[in-house]
Steps between C-alpha positions, in 0.01 A plus 500: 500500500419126537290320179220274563430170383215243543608140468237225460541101604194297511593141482807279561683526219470950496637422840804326376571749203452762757778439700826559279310803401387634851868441607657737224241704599557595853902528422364853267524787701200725411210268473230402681275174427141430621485107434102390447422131561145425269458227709424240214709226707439534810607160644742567737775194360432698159573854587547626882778244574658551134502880567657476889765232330632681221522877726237684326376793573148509778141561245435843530152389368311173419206552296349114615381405180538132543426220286195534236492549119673701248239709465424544880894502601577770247190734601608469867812631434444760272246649777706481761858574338353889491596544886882426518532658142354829616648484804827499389474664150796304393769545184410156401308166585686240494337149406625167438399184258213414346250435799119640552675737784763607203231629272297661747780668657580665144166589401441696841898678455417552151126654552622725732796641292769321709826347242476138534793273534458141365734228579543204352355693166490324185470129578254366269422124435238537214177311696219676600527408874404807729842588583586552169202696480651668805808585304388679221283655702776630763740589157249758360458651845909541594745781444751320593567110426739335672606177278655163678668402162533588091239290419272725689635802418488395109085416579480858593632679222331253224212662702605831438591597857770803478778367560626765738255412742598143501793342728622140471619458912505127538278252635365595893460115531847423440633743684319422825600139447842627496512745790243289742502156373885368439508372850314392802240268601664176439328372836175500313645230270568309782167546659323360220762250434658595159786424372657824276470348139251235598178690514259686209342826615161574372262801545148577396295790544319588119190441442539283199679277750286524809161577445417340143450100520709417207791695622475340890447123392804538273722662775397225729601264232815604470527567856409139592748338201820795620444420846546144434888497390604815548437711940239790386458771721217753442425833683130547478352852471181503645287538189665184392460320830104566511501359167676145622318436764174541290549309237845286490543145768729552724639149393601624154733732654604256796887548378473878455663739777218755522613779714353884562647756288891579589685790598724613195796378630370162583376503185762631306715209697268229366505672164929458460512205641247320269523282247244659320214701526164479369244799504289752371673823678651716281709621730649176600606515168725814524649355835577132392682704185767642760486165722560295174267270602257321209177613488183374281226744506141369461344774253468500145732832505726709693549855487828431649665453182849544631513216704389248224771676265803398751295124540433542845131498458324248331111557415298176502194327563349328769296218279876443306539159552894481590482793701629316853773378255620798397476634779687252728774495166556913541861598551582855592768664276861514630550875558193678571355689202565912505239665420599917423412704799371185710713602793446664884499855395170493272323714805791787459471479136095554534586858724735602272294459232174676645769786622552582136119419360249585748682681800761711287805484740 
């Protein structure tokens, strides 16, 4: 008799974590998965493309939610997360991160007496920034947490999680760098004219980055001083692009290489090959960990606590006066750091573990 499951994705980065998981997944005789797409990105670069790229499985349902507020995204999917749930009356939900699609997902498994599965459970970084909000939220809700590292997995049991329904797997980021990301699309580099070690990668997508003033005239700043001594390149996600051609000159970022968001292998290839990288993704953090490439993370914490400890991962500020310089002054570390459990096999270790917690064989 086969055993259901419901996976959820909803925006880019669920897509990535998907895919080492999704791949263990279909190599288990005995299960079937109904993968539901909430919609929350719904620009093709950021999520159609990424899902036909890295072989995942076709939607079997995409509840549309779109963009909107917490409030609004949240409500959307709870409502319409009822349909694929009952349809399938699964063993388990399976959700991922810390997003509005993450917490909706669980509270519509969870309401309807469905085991959920978090992963990426236990990252914490102390702020009160919705997706930490997110976090605890998703923790209380879970029967099963799946942790990326033992700084996570120590968060949960100082919150008195049982400890036999918590799992430290390994980081999903890491390991999709690893399996997708170690090779290919080199000819981007050469479309855009970068030389491997001669370039600084920067992202933004946060709100504290893109939509308050402070946060945008400071990343132009530094933007306009990088770009002057140092080839920046900078994938723009569309919330972020809206926001720079409202309110930033286009001759301030004259030296800037602004480009539409990247496949993850063209990404991943201007990730290893940078000198540096400057962002506010925590996942980029996970995946320039296993690249050993430096990266400075604009936010006053991290809940990716790992990477910091192996001094990959640098937190800073944007207003820091000799940012650029340290910055253009960051040397990657010989060997690249280990980090336990950071490997390709994090997806098998996440089956495994919800064969013995939540599935029971």
């Amino acid at each position: 008799m086969n055993t259901r499951l419901v996976t959820v994705i909803g925006t880019r980065p669920n897509i990535v974590k998907a895919g080492p998981f999704l791949t263990a997944l279909r190599r288990r005789p005995g299960i079937l998965n109904t993968l539901v797409h909430t919609g929350q990105h719904y620009d093709a670069d950021l999520s159609g493309n990424l899902q036909r790229e890295l072989g995942l499985d076709s939607v079997d349902h995409n509840l549309d939610v779109g963009s909107g507020t917490h409030a609004t995204q949240v409500g959307t999917v709870l409502q319409r997360m009822e349909k694929p749930l009952l349809s399938a009356r699964p063993a388990a939900v399976v959700v991922f991160g810390d997003v509005n699609s993450t917490v909706a997902a669980a509270m519509a498994g969870a309401q309807l007496g469905v085991p959920v599965v978090h992963a990426e459970a236990g990252l914490r970084s102390g702020d009160d920034s919705i997706e930490e909000l997110n976090r605890r939220q998703i923790t209380r809700l879970a029967q099963l947490h799946l942790a990326p590292c033992r700084w996570s997995g120590l968060n949960l049991v100082a919150e008195r999680i049982p400890s036999a329904t918590v799992r430290t797997v390994g980081s999903l980021m890491a390991c999709s760098a690893l399996l997708y990301g170690r090779s290919g699309g080199e000819e981007r580099l050469a479309e855009l004219d970068l030389v491997p070690g001669r370039y600084v990668v920067v992202t933004a997508h946060k709100e504290s980055a893109v939509l308050d003033a402070a946060g945008v005239a400071a990343l132009t700043t530094v933007l306009r001083k990088l770009s002057a001594r140092i080839d920046v390149v900078f994938p723009l996600h569309p919330r972020t692009k809206r926001t720079l051609d409202r309110h930033v000159d286009p001759q301030d970022l004259e030296r800037v290489r602004l480009v539409p968001p990247l496949g993850f292998r063209d990404m991943a290839c201007l990730v290893r090959h940078a000198h540096a990288v400057l962002t506010d993704s925590d996942g980029l953090q996970d995946e320039t960990t296993v690249h050993n490439v430096p990266c400075f993370t604009f936010a006053p914490a991290t809940a990716r606590r790992a990477t910091v400890e192996v001094g990959t991962n640098t937190l800073v500020a944007l207003t820091e006066p000799d940012l650029v310089d340290r910055i253009l002054a960051a040397r990657p570390h010989g060997t690249p750091p280990r980090v336990p459990l950071w490997d390709e096999h994090v997806g098998e270790r996440m089956v495994a573990s919800m064969a013995e917690v939540v599935l029971h064989g």
